[in-house]
mmCIF file of C-alpha atoms in Angstrom:
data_model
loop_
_atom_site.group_PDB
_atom_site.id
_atom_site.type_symbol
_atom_site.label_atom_id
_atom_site.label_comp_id
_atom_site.label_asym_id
_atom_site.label_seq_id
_atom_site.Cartn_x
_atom_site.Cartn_y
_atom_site.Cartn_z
ATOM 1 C CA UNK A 1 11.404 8.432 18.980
ATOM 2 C CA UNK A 2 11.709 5.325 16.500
ATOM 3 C CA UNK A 3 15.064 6.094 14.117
ATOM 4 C CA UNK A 4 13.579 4.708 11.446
ATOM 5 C CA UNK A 5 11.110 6.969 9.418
ATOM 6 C CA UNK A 6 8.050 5.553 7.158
ATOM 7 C CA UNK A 7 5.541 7.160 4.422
ATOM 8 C CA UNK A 8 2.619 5.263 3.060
ATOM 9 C CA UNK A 9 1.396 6.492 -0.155
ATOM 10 C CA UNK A 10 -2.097 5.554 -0.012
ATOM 11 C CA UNK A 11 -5.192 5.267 -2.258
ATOM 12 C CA UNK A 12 -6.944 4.427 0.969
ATOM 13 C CA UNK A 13 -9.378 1.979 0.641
ATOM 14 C CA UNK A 14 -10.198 -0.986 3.078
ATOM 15 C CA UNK A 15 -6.585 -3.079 3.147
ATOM 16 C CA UNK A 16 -4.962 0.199 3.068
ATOM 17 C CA UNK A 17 -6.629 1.508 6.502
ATOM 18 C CA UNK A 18 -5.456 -1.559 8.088
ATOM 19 C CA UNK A 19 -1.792 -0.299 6.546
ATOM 20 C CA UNK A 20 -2.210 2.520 8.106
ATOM 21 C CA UNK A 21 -3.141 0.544 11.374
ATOM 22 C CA UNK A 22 -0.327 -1.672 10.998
ATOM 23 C CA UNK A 23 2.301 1.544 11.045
ATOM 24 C CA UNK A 24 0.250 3.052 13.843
ATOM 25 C CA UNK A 25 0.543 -0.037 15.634
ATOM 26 C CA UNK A 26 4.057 -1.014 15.306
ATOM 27 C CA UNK A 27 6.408 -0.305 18.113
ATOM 28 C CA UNK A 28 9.299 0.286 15.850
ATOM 29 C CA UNK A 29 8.535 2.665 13.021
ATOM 30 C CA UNK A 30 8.162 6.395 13.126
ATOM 31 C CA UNK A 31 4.863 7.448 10.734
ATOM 32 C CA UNK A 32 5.865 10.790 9.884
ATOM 33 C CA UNK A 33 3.038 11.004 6.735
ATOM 34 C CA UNK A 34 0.362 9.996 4.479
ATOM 35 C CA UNK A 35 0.843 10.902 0.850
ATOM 36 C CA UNK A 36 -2.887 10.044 -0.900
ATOM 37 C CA UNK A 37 -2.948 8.856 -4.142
ATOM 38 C CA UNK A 38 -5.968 7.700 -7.018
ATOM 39 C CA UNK A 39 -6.992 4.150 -7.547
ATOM 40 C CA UNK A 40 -9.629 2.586 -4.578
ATOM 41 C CA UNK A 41 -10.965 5.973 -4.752
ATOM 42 C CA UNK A 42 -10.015 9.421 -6.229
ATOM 43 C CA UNK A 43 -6.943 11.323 -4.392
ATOM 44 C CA UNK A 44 -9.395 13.050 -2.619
ATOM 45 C CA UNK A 45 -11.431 10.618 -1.107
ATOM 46 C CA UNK A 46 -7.857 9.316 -0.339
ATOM 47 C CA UNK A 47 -6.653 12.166 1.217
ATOM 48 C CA UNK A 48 -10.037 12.107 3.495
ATOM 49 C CA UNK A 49 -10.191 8.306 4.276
ATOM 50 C CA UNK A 50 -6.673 8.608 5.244
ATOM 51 C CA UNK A 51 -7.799 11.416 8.151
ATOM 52 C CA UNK A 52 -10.400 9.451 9.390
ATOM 53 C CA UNK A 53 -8.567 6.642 10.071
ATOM 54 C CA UNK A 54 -5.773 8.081 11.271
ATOM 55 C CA UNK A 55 -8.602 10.142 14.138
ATOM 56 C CA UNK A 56 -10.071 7.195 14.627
ATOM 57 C CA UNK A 57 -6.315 5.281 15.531
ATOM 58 C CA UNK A 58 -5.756 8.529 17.838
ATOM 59 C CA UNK A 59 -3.254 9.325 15.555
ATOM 60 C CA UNK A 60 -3.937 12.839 14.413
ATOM 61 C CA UNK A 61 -0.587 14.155 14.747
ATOM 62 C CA UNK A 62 -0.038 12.381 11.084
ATOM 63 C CA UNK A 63 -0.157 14.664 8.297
ATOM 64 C CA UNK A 64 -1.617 14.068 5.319
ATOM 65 C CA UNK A 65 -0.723 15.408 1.926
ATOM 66 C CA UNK A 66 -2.445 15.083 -1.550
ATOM 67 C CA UNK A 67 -0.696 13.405 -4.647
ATOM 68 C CA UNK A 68 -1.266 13.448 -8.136
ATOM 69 C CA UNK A 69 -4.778 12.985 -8.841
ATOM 70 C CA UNK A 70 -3.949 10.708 -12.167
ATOM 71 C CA UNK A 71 -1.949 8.931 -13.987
ATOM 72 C CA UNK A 72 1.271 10.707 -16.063
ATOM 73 C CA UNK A 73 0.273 9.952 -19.545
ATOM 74 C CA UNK A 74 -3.832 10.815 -18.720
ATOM 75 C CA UNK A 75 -5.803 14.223 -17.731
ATOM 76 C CA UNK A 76 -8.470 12.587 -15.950
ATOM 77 C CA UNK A 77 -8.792 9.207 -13.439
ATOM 78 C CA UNK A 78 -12.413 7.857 -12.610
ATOM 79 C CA UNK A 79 -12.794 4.811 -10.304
ATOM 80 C CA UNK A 80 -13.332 1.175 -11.310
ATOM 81 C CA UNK A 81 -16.441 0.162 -10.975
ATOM 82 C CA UNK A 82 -14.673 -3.603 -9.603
ATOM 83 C CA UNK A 83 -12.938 -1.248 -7.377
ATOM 84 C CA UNK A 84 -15.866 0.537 -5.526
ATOM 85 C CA UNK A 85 -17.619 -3.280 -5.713
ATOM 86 C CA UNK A 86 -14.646 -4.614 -3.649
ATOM 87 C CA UNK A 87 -14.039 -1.086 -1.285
ATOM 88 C CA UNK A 88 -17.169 0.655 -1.370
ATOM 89 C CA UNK A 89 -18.038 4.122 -2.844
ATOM 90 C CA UNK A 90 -16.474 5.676 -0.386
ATOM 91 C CA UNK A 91 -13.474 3.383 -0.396
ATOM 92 C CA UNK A 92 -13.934 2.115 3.077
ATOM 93 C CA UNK A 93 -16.804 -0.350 3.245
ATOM 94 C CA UNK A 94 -19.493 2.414 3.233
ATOM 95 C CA UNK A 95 -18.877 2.773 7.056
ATOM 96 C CA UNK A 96 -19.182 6.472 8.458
ATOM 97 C CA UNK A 97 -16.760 7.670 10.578
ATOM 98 C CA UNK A 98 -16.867 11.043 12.195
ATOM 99 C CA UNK A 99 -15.675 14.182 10.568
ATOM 100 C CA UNK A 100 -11.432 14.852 10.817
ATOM 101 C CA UNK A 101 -10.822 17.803 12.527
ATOM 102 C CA UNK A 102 -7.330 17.982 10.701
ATOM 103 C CA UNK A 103 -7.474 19.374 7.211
ATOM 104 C CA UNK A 104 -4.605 17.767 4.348
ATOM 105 C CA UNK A 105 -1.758 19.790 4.067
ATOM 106 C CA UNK A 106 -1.275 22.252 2.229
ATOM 107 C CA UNK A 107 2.375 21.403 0.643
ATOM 108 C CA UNK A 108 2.296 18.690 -2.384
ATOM 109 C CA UNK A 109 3.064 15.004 -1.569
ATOM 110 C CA UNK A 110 5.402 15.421 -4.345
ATOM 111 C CA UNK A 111 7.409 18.167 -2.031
ATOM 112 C CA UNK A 112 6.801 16.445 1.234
ATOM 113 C CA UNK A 113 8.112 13.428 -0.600
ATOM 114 C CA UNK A 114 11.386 14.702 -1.916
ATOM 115 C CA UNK A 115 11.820 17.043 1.482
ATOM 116 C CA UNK A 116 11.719 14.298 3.286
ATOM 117 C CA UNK A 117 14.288 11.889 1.377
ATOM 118 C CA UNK A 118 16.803 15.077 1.696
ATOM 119 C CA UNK A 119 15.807 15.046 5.439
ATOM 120 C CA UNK A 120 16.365 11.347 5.986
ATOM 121 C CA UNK A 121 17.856 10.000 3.705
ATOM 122 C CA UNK A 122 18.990 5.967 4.502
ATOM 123 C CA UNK A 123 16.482 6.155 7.703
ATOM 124 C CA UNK A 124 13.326 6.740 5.455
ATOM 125 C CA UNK A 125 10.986 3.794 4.036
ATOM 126 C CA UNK A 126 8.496 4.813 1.538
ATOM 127 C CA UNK A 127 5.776 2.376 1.065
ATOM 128 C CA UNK A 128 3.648 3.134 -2.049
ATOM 129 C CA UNK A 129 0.177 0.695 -1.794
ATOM 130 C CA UNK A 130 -1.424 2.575 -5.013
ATOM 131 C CA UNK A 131 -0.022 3.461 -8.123
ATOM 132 C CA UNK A 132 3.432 5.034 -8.305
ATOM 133 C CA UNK A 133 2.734 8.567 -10.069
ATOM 134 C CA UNK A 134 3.746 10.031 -7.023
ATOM 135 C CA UNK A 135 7.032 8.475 -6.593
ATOM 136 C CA UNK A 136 7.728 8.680 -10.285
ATOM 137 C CA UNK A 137 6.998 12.371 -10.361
ATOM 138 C CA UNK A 138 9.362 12.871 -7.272
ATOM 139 C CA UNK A 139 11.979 11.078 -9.152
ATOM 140 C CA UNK A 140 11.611 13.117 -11.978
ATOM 141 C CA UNK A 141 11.201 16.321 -10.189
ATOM 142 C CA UNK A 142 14.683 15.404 -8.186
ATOM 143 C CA UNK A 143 16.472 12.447 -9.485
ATOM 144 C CA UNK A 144 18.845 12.407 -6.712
ATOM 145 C CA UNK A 145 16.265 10.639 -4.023
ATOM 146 C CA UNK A 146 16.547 7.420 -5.874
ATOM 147 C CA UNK A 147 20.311 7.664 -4.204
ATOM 148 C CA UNK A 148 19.007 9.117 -0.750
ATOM 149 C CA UNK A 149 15.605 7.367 0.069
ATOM 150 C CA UNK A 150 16.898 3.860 2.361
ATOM 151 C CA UNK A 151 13.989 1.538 0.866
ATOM 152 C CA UNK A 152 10.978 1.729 -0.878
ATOM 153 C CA UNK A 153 8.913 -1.569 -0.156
ATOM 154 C CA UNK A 154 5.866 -1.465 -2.862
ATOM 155 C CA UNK A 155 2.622 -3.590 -3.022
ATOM 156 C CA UNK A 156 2.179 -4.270 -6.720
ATOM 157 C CA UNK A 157 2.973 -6.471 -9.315
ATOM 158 C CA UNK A 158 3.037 -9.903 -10.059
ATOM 159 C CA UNK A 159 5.934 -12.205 -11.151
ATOM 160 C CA UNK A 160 4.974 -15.921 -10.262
ATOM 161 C CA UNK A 161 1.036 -15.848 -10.625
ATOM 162 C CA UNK A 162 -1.370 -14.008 -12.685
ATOM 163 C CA UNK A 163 -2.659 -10.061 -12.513
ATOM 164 C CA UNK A 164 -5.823 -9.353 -10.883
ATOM 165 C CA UNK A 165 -7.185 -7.095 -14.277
ATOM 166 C CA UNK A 166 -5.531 -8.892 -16.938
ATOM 167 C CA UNK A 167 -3.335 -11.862 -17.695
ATOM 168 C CA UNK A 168 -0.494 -10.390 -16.766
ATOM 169 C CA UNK A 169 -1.282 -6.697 -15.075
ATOM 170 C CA UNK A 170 -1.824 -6.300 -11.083
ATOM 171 C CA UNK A 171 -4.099 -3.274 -11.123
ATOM 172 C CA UNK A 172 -1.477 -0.774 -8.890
ATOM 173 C CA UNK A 173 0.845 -0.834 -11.760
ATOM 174 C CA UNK A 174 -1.852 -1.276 -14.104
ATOM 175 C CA UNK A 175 -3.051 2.377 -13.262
ATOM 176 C CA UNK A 176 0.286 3.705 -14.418
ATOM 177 C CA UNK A 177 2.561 1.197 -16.109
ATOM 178 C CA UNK A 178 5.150 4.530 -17.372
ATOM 179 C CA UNK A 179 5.353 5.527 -13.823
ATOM 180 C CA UNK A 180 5.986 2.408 -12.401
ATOM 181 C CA UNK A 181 8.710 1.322 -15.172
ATOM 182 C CA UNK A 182 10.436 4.816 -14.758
ATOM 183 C CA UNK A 183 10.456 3.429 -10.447
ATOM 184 C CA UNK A 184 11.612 0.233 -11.474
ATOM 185 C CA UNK A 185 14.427 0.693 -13.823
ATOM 186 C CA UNK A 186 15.753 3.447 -11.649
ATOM 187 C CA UNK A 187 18.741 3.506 -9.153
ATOM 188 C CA UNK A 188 15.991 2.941 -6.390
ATOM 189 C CA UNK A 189 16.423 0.207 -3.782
ATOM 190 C CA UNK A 190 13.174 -1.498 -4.051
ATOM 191 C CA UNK A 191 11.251 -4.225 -2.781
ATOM 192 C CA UNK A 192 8.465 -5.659 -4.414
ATOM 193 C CA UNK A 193 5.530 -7.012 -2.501
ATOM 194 C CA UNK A 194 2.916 -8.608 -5.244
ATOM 195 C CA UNK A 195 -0.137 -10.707 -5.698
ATOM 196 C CA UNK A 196 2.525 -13.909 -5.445
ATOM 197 C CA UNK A 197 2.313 -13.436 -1.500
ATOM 198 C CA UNK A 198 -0.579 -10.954 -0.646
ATOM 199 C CA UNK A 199 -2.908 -13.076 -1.719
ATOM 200 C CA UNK A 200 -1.316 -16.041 0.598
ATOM 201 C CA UNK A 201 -2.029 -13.657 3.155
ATOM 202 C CA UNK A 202 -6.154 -13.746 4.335
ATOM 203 C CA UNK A 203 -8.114 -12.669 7.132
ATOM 204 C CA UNK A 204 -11.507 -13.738 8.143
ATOM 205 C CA UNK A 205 -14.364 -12.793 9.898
ATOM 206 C CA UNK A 206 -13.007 -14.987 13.486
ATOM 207 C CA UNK A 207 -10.380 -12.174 13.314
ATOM 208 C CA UNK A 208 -12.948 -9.537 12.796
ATOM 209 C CA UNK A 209 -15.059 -10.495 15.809
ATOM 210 C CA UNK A 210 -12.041 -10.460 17.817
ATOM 211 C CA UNK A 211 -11.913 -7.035 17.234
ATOM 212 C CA UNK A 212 -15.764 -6.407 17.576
ATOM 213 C CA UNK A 213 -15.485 -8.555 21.009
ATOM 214 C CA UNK A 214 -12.870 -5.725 22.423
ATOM 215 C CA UNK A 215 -16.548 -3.226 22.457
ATOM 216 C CA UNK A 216 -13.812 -0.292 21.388
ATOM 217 C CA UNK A 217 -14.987 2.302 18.480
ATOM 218 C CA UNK A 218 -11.964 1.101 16.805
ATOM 219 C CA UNK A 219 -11.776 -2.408 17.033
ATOM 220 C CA UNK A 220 -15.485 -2.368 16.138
ATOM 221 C CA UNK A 221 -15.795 0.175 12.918
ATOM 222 C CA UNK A 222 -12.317 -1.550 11.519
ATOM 223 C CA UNK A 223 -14.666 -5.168 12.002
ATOM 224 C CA UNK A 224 -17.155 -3.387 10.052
ATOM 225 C CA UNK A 225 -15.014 -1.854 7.164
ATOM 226 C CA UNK A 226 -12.966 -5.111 7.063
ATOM 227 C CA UNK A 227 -16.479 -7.137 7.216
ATOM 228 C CA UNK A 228 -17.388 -5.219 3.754
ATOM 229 C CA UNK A 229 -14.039 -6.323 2.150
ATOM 230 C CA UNK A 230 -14.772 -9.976 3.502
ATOM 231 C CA UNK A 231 -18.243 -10.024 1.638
ATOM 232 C CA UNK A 232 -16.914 -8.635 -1.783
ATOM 233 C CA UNK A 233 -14.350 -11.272 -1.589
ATOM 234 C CA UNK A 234 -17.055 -13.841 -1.173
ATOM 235 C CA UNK A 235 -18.335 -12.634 -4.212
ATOM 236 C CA UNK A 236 -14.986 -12.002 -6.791
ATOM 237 C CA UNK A 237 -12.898 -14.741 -4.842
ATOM 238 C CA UNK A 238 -14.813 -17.241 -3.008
ATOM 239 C CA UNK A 239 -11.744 -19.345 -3.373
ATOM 240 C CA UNK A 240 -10.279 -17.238 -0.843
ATOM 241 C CA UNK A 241 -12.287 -18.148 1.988
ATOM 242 C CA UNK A 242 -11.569 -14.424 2.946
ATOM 243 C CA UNK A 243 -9.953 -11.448 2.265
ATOM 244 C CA UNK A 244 -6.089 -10.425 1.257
ATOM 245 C CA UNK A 245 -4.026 -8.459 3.518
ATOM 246 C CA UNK A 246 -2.780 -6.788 0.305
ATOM 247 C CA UNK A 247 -1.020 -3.005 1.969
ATOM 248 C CA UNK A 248 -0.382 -4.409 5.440
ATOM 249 C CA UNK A 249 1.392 -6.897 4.465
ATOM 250 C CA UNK A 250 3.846 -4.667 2.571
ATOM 251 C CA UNK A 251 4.066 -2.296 5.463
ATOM 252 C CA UNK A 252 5.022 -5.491 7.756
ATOM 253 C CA UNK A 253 7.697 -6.800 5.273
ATOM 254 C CA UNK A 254 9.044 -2.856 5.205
ATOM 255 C CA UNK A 255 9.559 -3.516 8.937
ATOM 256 C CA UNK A 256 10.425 -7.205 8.897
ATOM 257 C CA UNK A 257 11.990 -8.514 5.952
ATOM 258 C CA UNK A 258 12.444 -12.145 7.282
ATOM 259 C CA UNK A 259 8.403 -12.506 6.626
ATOM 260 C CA UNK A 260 9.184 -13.168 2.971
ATOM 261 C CA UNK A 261 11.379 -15.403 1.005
ATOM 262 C CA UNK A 262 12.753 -12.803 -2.209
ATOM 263 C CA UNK A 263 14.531 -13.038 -5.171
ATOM 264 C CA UNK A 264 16.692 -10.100 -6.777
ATOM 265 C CA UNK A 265 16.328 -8.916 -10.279
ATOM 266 C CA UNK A 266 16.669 -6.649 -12.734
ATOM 267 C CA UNK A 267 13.019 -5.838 -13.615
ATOM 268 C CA UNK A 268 10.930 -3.519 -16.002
ATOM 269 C CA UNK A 269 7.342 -3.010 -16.430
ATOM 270 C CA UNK A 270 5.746 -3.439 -19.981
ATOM 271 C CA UNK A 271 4.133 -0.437 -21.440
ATOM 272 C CA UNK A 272 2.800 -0.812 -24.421
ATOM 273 C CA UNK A 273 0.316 -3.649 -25.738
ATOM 274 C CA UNK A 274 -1.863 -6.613 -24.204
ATOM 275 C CA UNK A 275 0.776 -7.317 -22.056
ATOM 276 C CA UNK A 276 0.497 -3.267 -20.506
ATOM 277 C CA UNK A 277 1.828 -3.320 -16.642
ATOM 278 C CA UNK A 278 3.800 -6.528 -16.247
ATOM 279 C CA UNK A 279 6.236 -6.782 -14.244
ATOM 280 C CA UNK A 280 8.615 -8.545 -15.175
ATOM 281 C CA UNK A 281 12.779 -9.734 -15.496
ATOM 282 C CA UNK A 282 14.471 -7.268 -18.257
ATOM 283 C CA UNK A 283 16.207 -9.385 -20.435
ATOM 284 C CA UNK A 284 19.130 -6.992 -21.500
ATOM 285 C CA UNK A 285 20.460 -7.010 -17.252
ATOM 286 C CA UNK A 286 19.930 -10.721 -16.572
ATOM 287 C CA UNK A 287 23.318 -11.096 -16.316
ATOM 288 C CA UNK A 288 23.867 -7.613 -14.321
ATOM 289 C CA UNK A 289 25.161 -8.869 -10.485
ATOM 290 C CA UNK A 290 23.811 -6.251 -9.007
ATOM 291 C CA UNK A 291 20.110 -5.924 -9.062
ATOM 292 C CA UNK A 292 17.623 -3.182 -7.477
ATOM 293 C CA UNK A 293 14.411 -5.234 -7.155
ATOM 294 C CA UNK A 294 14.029 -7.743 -4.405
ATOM 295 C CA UNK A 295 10.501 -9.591 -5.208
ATOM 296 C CA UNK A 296 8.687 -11.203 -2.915
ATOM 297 C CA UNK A 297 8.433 -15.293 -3.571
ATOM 298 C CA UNK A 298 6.849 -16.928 -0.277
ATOM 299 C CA UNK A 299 5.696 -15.675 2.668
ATOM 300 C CA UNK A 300 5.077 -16.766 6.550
ATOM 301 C CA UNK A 301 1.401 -15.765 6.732
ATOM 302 C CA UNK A 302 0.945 -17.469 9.794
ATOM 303 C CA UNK A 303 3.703 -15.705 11.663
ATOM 304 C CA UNK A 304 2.827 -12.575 9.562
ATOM 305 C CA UNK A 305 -0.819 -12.987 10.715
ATOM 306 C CA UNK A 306 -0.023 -13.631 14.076
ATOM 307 C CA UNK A 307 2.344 -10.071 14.400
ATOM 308 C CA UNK A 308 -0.795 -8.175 12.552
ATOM 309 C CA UNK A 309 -2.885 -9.123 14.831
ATOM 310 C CA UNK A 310 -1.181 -8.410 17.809
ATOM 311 C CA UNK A 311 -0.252 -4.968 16.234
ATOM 312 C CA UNK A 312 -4.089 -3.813 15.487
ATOM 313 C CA UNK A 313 -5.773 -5.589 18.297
ATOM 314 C CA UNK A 314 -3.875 -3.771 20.475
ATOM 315 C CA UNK A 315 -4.142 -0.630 18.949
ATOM 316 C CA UNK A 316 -7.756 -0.926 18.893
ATOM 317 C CA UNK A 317 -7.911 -1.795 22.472
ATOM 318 C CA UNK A 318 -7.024 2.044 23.487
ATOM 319 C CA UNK A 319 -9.060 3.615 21.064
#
């Protein structure tokens, strides 16, 4: 079995199914869980979506746990009505997949989270694709994982372009700006995968009908999910000429660092304001030499592209 140990905390929707492909797929990585999370779709939907793809991968021995169903400073989370334009209702592409037979856990992801990290410790990656509420309540609950947990490698943020939902804001952080500056100003080692290079990284439909041409129930409901994400994109991004491979592409810079060029910093997250989830350098550690954020700059997306591919199409081929 793979040393190294990996949890996605998911608010599954289209790009993070083909995370969870990616992990299923990769030859190196042990997928020990799923913790669901609010955002593409509510943590239940999450929690569901997150089944389903994992029985359609053949990969049913991953559990699945269910996260915090908001955000820490709110009592209630409804979707985005951009969010269900660009996922779906049902947060993957309105494509129906057969019932799980596997029911979520019934621990927290909170508690699986923080069991794990004592379990672990240096050998476990935590990749967080949705807001961080779960990670910051883990931190909270037992402040001694930001010393234990070997990497957390997070898509979210933006530093050298734009957000995607304001000026500034990229709309994982946006969910929970207090959450994600409690992640980012703690002793965590974190890597930050944001807008700068996910949305360098696109897939099109030729790589969707290469998975509809392998006549697998796989390879051809992930061309229709993915298909869905291509056509929303057409419509909010039609600069694009496709769609971003936002969560798999933190998942394969988790495992493969050497995909991205980074830059270490001392970062915080704003929290109050117009500015209200940017990430960005914190001006009283500039001078600190040690930093705990490595951000994402550039990326290889044609090497990147080249190892996803390889990594879901054969994946889908036996299944």
């Amino acid at each position: 079995m793979a040393k190294r140990k990996m949890i996605l905390d998911l608010d599954t929707g289209i790009d993070d199914a083909m995370a969870i492909a990616y992990a299923v797929g990769a030859p190196d990585v042990d997928l020990i869980g799923i913790i669901s999370s609010y955002g593409n779709v509510v943590v239940d939907q999450a929690a569901y979506n997150s089944l389903q793809i994992l029985a359609l991968l053949g990969a049913t021995d991953v559990p699945v746990f269910v996260g915090e169903p908001h955000a820490s400073t709110t009592e209630h989370f409804d979707v985005m009505a951009i969010s269900e334009q660009i996922h779906g209702k049902n947060g993957i592409g309105e494509v129906d997949l057969p019932t799980p037979t596997r029911q979520p856990e019934t621990q927290s992801g909170v508690d699986f989270l923080i069991e794990a990290a004592h379990q672990y410790g240096a050998d476990l990656t935590l990749i967080p694709t949705g807001p961080l509420t779960n990670l910051a309540a883990a931190l909270e609950k037992s402040p001694d994982i930001a010393h234990l947990i070997g990497n957390v490698t997070l898509m979210g943020g933006a530093l050298t372009v734009p957000g995607n939902v304001s000026h500034y804001a990229e709309a994982n952080i946006n969910q929970d700006a207090e959450a994600a500056n409690a992640v980012f100003t703690s002793d965590l080692d974190l890597t930050m995968v944001g807008l700068d290079v996910t949305l360098r990284t696109l897939l099109t439909k030729t790589e969707t009908s290469q998975w509809r041409a392998l006549k697998t129930t796989a390879g051809e409901k992930f061309a229709d999910i993915v298909d869905y994400y291509i056509a929303a994109y057409d419509i909010t991004s039609p600069d694009l000429h496709g769609c971003a491979l936002h969560d798999p592409l933190a998942v394969g810079v988790a495992l493969d660092p050497t995909f991205v060029t980074t830059l270490g910093l001392n970062m915080y997250v704003e929290t109050t304001g117009e500015d209200y989830g940017r990430t960005i350098g914190d001006p009283a550690r500039l001078d600190d030499p040690k930093t705990n954020v490595t951000v994402a700059l550039t990326v290889d997306k044609d090497r990147y592209l080249k190892t996803f591919m390889t990594y879901l199409t054969t994946l889908f081929k036996a299944n």
